[in-house]
Short mmCIF file of C-alpha atoms in Angstrom, two decimals:
data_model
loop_
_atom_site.label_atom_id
_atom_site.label_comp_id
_atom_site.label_asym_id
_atom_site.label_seq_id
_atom_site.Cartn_x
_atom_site.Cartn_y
_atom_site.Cartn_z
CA UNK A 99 -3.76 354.65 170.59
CA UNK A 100 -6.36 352.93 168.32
CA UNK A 101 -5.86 354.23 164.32
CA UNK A 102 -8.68 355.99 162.96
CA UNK A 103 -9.78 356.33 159.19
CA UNK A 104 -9.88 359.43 157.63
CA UNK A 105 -13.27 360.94 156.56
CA UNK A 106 -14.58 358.96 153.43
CA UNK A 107 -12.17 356.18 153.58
CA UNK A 108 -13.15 352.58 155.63
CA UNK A 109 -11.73 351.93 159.00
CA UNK A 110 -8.76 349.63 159.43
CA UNK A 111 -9.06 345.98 161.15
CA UNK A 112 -9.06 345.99 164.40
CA UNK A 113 -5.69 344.38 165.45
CA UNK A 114 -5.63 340.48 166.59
CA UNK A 115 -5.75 339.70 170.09
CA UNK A 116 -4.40 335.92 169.88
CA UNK A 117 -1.05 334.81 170.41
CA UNK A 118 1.69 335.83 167.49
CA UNK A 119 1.24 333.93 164.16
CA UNK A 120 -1.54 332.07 165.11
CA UNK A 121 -4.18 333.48 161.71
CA UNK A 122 -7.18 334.66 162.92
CA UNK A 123 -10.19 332.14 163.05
CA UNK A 124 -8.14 329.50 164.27
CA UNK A 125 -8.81 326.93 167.51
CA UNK A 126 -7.79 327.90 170.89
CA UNK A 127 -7.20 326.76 173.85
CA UNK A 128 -8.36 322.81 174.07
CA UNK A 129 -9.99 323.24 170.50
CA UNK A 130 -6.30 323.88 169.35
CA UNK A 131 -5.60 320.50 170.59
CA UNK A 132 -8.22 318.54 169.15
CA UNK A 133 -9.48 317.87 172.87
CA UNK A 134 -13.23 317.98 174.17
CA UNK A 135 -14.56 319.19 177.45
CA UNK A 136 -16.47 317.29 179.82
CA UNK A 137 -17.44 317.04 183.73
CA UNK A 138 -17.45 314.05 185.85
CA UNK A 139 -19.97 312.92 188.42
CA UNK A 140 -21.82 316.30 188.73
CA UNK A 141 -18.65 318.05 190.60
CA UNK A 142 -18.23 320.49 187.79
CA UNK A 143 -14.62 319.40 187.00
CA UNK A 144 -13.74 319.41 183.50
CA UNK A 145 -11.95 316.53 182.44
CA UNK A 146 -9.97 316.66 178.72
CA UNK A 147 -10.84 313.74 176.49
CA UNK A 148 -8.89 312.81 173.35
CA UNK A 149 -10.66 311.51 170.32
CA UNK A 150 -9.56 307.56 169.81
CA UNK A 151 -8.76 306.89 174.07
CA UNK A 152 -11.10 305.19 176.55
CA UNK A 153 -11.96 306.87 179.32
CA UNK A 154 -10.62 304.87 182.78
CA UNK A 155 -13.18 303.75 184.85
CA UNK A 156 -12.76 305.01 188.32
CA UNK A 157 -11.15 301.74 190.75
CA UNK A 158 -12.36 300.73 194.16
CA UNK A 159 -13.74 298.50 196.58
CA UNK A 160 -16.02 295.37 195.02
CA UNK A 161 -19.42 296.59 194.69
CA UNK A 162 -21.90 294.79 197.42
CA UNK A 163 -23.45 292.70 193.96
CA UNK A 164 -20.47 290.81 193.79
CA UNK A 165 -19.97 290.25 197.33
CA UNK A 166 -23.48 289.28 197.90
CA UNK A 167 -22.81 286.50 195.11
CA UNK A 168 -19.64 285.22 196.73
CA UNK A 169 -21.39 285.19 199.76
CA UNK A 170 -24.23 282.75 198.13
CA UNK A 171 -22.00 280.64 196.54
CA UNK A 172 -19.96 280.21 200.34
CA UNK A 173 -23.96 279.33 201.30
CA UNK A 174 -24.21 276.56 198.62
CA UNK A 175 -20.98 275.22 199.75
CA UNK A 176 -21.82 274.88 203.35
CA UNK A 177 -25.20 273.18 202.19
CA UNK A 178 -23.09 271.09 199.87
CA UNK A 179 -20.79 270.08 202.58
CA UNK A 180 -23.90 269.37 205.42
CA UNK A 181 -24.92 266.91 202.88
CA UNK A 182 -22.07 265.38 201.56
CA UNK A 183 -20.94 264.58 205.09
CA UNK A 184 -24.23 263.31 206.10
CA UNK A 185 -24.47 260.70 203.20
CA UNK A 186 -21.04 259.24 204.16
CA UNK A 187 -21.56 258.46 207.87
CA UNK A 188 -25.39 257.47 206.94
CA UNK A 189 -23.84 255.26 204.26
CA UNK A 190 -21.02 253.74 206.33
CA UNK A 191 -23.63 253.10 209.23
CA UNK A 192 -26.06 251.70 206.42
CA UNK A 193 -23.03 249.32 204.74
CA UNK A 194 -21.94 248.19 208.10
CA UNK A 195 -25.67 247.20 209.02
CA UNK A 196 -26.06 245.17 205.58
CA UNK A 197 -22.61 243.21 206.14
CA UNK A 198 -23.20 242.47 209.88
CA UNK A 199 -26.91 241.15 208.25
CA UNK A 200 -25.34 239.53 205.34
CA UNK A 201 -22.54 237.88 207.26
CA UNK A 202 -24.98 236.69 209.71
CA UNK A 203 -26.68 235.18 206.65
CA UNK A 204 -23.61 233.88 205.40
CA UNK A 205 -22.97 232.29 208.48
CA UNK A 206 -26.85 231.04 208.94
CA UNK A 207 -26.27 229.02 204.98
CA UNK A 208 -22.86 227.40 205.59
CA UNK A 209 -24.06 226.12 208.87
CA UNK A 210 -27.83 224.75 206.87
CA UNK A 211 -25.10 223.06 204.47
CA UNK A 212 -23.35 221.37 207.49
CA UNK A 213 -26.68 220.37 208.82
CA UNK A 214 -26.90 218.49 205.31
CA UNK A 215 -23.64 216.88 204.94
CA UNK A 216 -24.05 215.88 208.72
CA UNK A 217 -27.46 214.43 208.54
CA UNK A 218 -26.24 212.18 205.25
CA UNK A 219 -23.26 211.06 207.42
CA UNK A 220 -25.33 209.95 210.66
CA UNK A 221 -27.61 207.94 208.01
CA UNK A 222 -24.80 206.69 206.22
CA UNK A 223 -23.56 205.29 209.70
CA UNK A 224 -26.40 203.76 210.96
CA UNK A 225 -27.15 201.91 207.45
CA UNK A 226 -23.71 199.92 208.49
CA UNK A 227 -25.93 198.47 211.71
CA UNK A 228 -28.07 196.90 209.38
CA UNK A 229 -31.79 196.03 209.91
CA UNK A 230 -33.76 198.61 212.31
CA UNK A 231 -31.14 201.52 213.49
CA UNK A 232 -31.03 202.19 216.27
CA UNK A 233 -33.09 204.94 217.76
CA UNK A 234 -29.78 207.40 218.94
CA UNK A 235 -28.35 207.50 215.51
CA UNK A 236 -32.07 207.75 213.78
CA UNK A 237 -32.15 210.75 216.47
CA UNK A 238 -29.53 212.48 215.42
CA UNK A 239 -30.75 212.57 211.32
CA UNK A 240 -33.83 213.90 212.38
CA UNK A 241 -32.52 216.37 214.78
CA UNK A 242 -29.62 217.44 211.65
CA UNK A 243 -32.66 217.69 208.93
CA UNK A 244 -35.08 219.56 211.44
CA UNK A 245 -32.24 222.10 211.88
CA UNK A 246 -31.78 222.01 208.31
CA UNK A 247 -35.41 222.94 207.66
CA UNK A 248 -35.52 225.57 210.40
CA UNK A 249 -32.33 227.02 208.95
CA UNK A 250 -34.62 227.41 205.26
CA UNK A 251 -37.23 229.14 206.74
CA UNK A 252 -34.98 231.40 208.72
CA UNK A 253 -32.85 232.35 205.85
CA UNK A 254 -35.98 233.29 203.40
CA UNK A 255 -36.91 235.74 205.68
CA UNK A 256 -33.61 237.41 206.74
CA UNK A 257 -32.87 237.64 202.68
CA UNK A 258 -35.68 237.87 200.45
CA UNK A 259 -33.42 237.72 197.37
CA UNK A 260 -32.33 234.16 198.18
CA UNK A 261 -35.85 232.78 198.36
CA UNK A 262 -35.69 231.23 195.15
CA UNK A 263 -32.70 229.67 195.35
CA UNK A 264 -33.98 228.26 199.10
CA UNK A 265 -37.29 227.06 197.84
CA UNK A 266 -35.44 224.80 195.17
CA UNK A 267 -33.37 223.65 198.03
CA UNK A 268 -36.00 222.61 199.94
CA UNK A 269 -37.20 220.65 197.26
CA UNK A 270 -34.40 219.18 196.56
CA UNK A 271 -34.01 218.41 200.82
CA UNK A 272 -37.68 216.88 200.36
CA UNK A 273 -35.98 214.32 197.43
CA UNK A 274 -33.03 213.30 199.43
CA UNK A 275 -34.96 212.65 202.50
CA UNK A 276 -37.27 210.39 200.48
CA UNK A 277 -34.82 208.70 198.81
CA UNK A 278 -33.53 207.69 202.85
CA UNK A 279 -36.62 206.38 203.99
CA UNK A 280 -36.50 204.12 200.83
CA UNK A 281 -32.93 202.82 201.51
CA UNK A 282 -34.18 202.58 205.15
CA UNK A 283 -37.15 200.43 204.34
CA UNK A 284 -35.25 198.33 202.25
CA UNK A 285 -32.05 198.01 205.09
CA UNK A 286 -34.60 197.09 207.08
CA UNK A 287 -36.10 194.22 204.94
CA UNK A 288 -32.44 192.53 204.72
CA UNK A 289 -32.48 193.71 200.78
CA UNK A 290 -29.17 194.48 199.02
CA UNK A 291 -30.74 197.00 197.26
CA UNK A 292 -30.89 199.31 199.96
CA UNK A 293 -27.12 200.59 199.68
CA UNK A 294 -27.82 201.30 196.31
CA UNK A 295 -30.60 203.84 197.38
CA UNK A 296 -28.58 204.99 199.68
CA UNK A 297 -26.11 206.16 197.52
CA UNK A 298 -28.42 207.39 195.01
CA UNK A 299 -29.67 209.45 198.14
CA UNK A 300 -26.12 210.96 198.74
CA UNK A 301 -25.24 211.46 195.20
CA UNK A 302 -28.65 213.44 194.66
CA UNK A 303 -27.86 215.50 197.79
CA UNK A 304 -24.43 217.03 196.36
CA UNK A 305 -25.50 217.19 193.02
CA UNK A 306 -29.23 219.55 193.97
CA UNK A 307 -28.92 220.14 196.84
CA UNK A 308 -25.30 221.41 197.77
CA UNK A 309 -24.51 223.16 194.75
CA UNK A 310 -27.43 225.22 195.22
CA UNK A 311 -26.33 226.40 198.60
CA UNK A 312 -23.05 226.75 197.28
CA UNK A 313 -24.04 229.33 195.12
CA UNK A 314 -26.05 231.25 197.98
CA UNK A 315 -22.66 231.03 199.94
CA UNK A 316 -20.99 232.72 196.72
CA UNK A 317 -23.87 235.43 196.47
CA UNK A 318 -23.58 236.73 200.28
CA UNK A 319 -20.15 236.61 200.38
CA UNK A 320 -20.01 239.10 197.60
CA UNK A 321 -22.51 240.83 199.24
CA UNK A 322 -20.66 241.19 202.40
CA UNK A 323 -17.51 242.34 200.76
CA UNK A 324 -19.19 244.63 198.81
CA UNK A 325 -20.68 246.24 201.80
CA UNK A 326 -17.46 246.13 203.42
CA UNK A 327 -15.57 247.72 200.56
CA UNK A 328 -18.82 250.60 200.77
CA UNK A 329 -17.89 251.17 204.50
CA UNK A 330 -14.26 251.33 204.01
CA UNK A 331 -14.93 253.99 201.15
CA UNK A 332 -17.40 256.30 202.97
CA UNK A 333 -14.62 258.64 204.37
CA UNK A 334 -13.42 259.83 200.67
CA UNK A 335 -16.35 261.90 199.84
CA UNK A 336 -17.11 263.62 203.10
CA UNK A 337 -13.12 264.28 203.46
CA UNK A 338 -12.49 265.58 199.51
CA UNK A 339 -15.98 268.10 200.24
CA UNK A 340 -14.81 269.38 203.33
CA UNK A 341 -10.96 270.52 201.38
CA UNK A 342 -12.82 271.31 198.98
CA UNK A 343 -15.12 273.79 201.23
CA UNK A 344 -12.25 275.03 203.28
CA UNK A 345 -9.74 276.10 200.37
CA UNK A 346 -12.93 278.13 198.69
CA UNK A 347 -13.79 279.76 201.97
CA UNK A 348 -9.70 280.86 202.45
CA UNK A 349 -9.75 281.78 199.10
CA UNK A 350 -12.94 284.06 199.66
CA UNK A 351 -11.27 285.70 202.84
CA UNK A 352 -8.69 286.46 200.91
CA UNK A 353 -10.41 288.04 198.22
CA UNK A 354 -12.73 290.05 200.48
CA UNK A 355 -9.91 291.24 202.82
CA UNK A 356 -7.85 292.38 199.77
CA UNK A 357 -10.72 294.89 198.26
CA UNK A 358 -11.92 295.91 201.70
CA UNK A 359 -8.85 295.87 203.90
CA UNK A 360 -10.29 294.29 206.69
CA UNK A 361 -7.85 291.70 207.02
CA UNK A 362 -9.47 289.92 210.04
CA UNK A 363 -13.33 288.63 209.72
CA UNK A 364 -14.41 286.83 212.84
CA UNK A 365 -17.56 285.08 210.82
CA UNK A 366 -15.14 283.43 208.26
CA UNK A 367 -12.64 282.36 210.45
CA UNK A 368 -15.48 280.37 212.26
CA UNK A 369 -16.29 278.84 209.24
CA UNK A 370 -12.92 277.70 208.51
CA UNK A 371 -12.55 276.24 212.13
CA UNK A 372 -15.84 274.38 211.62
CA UNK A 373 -14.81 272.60 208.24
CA UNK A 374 -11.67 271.77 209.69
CA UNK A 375 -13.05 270.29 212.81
CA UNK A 376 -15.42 268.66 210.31
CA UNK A 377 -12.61 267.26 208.34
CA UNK A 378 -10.47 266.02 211.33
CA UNK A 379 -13.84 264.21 212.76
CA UNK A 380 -14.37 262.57 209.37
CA UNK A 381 -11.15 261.76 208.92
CA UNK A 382 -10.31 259.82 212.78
CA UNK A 383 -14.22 258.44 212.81
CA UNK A 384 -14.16 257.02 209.44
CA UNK A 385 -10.65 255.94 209.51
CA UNK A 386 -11.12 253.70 212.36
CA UNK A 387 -14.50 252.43 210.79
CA UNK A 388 -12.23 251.09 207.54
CA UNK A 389 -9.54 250.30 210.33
CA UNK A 390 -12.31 248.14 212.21
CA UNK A 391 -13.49 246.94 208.64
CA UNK A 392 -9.99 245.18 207.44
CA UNK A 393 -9.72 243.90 210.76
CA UNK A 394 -12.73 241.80 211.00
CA UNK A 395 -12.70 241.19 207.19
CA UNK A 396 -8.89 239.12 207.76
CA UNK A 397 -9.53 238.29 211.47
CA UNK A 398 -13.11 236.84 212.59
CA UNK A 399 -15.26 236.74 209.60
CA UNK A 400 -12.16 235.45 207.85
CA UNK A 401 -11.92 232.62 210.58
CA UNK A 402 -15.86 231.68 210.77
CA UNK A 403 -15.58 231.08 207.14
CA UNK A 404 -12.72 229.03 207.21
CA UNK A 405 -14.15 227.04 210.02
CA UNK A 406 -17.52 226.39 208.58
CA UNK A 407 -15.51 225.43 204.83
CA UNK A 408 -13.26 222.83 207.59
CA UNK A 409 -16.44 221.72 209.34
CA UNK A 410 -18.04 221.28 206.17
CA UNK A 411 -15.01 218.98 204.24
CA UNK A 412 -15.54 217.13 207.74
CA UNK A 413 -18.85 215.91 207.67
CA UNK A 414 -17.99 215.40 204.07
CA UNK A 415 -15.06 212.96 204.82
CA UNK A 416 -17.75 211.07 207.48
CA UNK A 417 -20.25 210.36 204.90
CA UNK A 418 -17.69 209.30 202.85
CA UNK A 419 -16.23 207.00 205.55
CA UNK A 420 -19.21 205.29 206.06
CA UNK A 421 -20.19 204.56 202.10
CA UNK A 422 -17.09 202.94 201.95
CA UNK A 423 -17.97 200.10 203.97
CA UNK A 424 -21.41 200.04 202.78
CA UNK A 425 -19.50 199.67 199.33
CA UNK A 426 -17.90 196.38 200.51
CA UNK A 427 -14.90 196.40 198.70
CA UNK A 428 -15.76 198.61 196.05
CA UNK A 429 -15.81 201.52 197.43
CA UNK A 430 -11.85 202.96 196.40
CA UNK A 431 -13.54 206.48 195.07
CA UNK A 432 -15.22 206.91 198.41
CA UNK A 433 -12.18 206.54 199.95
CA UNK A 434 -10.47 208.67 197.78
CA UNK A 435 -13.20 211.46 198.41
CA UNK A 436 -12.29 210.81 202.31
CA UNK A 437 -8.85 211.84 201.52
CA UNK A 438 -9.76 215.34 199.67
CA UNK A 439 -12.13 215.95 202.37
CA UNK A 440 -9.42 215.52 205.09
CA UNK A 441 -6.97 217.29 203.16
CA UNK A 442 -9.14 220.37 202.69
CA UNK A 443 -10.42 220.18 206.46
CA UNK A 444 -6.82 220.66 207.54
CA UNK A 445 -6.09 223.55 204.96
CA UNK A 446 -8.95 225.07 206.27
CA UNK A 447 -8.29 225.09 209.82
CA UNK A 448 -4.92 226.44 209.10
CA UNK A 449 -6.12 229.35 207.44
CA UNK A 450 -8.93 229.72 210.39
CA UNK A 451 -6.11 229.93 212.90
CA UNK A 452 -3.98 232.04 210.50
CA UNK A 453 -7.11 234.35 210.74
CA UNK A 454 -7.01 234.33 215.02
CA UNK A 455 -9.26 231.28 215.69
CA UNK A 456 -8.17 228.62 217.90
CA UNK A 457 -5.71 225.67 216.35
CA UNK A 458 -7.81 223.07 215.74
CA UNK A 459 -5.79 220.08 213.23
CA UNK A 460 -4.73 218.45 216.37
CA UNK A 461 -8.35 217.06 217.34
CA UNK A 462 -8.67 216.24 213.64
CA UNK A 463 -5.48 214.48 213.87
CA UNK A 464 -7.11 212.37 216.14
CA UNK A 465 -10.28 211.38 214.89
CA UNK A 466 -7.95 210.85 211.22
CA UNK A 467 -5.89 208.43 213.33
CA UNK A 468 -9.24 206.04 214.16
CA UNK A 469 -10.58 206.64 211.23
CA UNK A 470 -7.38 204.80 210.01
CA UNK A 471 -7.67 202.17 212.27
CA UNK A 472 -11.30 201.34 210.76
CA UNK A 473 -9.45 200.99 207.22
CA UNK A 474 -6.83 199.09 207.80
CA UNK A 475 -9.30 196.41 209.24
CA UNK A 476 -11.58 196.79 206.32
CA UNK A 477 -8.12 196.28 203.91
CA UNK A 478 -6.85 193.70 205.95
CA UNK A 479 -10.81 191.51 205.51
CA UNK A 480 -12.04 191.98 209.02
CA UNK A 481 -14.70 193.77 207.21
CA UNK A 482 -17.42 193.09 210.57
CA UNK A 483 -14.54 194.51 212.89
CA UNK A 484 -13.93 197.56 210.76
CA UNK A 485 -17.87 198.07 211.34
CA UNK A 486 -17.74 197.63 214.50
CA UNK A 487 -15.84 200.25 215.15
CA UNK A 488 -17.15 202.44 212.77
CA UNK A 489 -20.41 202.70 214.32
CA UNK A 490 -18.83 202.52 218.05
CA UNK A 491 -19.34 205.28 220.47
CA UNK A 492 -17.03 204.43 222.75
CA UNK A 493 -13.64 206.83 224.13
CA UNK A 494 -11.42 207.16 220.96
CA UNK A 495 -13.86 205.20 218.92
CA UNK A 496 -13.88 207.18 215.02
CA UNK A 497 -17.36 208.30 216.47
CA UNK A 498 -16.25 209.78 220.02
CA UNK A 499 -13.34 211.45 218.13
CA UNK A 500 -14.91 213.01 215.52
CA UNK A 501 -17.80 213.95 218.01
CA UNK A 502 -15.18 215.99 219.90
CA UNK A 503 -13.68 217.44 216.90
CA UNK A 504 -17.19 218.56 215.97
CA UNK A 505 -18.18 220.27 218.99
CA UNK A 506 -14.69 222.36 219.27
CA UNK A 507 -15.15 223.67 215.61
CA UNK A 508 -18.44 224.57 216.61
CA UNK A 509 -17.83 226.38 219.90
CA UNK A 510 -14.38 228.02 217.61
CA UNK A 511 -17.17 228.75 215.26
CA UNK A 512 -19.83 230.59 217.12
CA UNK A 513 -17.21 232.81 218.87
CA UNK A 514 -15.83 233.69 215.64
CA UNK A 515 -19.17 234.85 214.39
CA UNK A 516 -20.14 236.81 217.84
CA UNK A 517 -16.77 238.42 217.43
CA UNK A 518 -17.79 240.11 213.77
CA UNK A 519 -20.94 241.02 215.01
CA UNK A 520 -19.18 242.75 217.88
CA UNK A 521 -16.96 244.57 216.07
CA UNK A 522 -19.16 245.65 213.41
CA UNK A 523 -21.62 246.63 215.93
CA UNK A 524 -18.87 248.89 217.81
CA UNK A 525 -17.31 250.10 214.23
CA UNK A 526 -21.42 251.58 214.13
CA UNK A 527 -21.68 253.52 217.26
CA UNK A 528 -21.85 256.84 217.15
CA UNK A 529 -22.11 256.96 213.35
CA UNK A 530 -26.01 257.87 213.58
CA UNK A 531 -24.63 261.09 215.74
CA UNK A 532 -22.32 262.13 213.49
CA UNK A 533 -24.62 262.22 210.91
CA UNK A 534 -26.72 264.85 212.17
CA UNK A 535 -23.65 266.63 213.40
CA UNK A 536 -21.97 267.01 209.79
CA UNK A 537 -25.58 268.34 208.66
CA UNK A 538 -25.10 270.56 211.58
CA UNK A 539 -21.52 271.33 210.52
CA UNK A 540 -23.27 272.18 207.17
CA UNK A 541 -25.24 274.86 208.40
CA UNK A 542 -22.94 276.43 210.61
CA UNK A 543 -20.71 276.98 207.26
CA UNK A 544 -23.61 278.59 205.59
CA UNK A 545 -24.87 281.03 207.93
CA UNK A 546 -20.95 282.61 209.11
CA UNK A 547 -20.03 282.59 205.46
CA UNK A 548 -23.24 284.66 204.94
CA UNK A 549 -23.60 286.84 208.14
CA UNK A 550 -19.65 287.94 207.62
CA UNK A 551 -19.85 288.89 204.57
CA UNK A 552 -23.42 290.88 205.34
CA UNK A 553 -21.12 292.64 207.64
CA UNK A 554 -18.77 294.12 205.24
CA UNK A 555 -21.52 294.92 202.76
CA UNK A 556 -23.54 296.82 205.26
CA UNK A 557 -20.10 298.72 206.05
CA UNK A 558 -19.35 299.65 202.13
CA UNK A 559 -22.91 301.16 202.16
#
């Protein structure tokens, strides 16, 4: 029953509709609360806000941005990995090339300073006939410093960076054999002074000449070691790349399985199996190349070096035999050089059959043993006699032995040097292949990381 006012008097308020002891003019409802209103994607749902809070962004699966950028980055890898593995079996193939060149070159100067040493000795000898030489022995010079010549001109042009060094050889090859014809010429005349040129002649050939090819011996040995130390190297990059690559596309599967609950994605999987076959193959291919590598660098490159040092200190010790007697009594440092010749001929030949190569020191045993009977006839004054059988050629003369030493270093030498070059050249094959398969391998990652991922983007649209 609603109060009225009676005539002439105002009308009472209207009673208040809101909740008990709330005053009129107050808030209600969310107002009362200090909240706000608001809807939420266009549904019409109100959603209360309070003033100070963040609203919480709605959670979900990874928006097809983000997977299209892991998806390039898994791209980038695979490209990363195609190169990466192509540079290391390019560069092992390339470093194997260079040492099986620069050994060969190594090989090509050690046996241009034997030539030398042997051409002084066969002119040394035949200056003990006296007068005209005869025409074997002046043979066998020519033949040693024809070889020696050759050997130049070969060398130049298999290494370009030794040509200076070979064209001041030469020179100093041009010298020596000058300064032979003029001890010749004057051996032949009957003049004393013809020993003296001839020992000018052998002192100017290892002070200019062998020191220079000494230091060309130095050079490509470095240079074969470093390209052996690049080949045994060229499986870390391809092998760290391809971990590398396999742990970021795991990692990615992960991540994308996680946010789109697709635990299994055929595309990735591939990937993984193809960086892991890639990282197997590296691993066995350029293991064995470093395997092949240490086994030639202690086994036949090791023994041709030792046996062209031994063969060397040989046709050292000849020379050296031979200016003895020229000396005539005064000849004590010559035969002092004999014995550091011999000493380091034997050293050597142990280390060349330490290193696999036949056991040669018997057959210098031998030739040591005549060359021992031609001294004690020179100490004892049968200074003709100990001639005599210095320039002999008959069996077990100091000639005949030393000719048969000579010729079994040589054969132990040239089947040392064949056997780097074989296994160098077998350490290689293949390597060309497997450079355009890890480029291959490359790609493959690239376009499965890619096309599986496309896969679950085209399936969150």
């Amino acid at each position: 029953m609603t109060a009225t006012a009676p005539p002439g008097r105002p009308a009472p308020p209207a009673a208040w509709p809101g909740p008990p002891g709330q005053r009129p003019g107050a808030p209600t409802g969310a107002r009362a609360t200090g909240a706000a209103l608001s809807t939420t994607g266009g549904t019409g749902t109100a959603v209360a806000t309070v003033p100070g809070t963040s609203v919480p962004l709605p959670t979900g699966r990874p928006t097809p941005r983000r997977m299209r950028l892991v998806a390039l980055g898994l791209v980038a890898v695979g490209v990363l990995v195609g190169l990466v593995g192509a540079w290391s079996f390019s560069n092992a193939d390339a470093a194997l090339e260079r040492a099986d060149a620069n050994a060969a070159q190594l090989v090509r100067l050690q046996e241009l300073q034997t030539r030398l040493v042997s051409a002084d000795a066969s002119a040394t000898n035949a200056f003990l006939v006296g007068g005209l030489e005869p025409p074997d022995r002046r043979a066998v010079y020519d033949d040693a410093m024809t070889t020696a010549a050759e050997l130049v001109a070969q060398a130049a042009r298999a290494q370009p960076a030794d040509g200076t060094a070979l064209a001041a050889l030469n020179v100093a090859m041009l010298d020596y054999a000058a300064d032979v014809e003029q001890a010749r010429a004057a051996n032949r005349q009957g003049l004393p002074v013809g020993a003296q040129y001839l020992r000018n002649a052998s002192a100017t050939l290892r002070a200019d000449a062998l020191p220079v090819l000494a230091a060309l011996i130095e050079a490509n040995e470095d240079r074969v070691s470093s390209e052996f130390g690049a080949a045994r190297a060229a499986w870390i990059p391809v092998v760290l790349v391809s971990l590398l690559a396999l742990g970021a596309v795991v990692a990615a599967s992960v991540w994308l399985a996680r946010r789109t609950h697709r635990y299994l994605n055929l595309r990735l999987v591939g990937a993984g199996v193809v960086l892991l076959v890639l990282l197997v193959g590296s691993t066995v291919t350029l293991g064995s190349v470093s395997t092949a590598v240490d086994r030639t660098r202690v086994g036949d490159f090791a023994a041709a070096s030792a046996l062209s040092r031994a063969r060397l200190a040989a046709y050292d010790a000849k020379a050296n035999e031979s200016l003895t007697l020229i000396s005539r009594g005064s000849g004590a440092a010559f035969d002092e050089a004999w014995e550091a010749s011999s000493a380091i001929t034997l050293d050597t030949l142990r280390d060349a059959h330490v290193a696999g190569a036949e056991d040669l020191r018997s057959a210098w045993d031998t030739y040591a043993t005549s060359h021992y009977l031609v001294r004690d006839a020179d100490a004892a004054g049968e200074w003709d006699l100990a001639v005599e059988d210095a320039t002999s050629d008959a069996e077990d003369s100091v000639n005949a032995t030393f000719a048969a030493f000579d010729a079994r270093t040589a054969d132990a030498l040239a089947e040392a040097s064949q056997g780097t070059s074989d296994t160098l050249a077998e350490a290689r094959s293949g390597l060309g292949l497997a450079v355009w398969l890890a480029a291959l391998a490359g790609l493959a990652v690239a376009g499965l990381s890619w096309t599986g991922f496309a896969r679950r983007i085209e399936e969150y649209r």
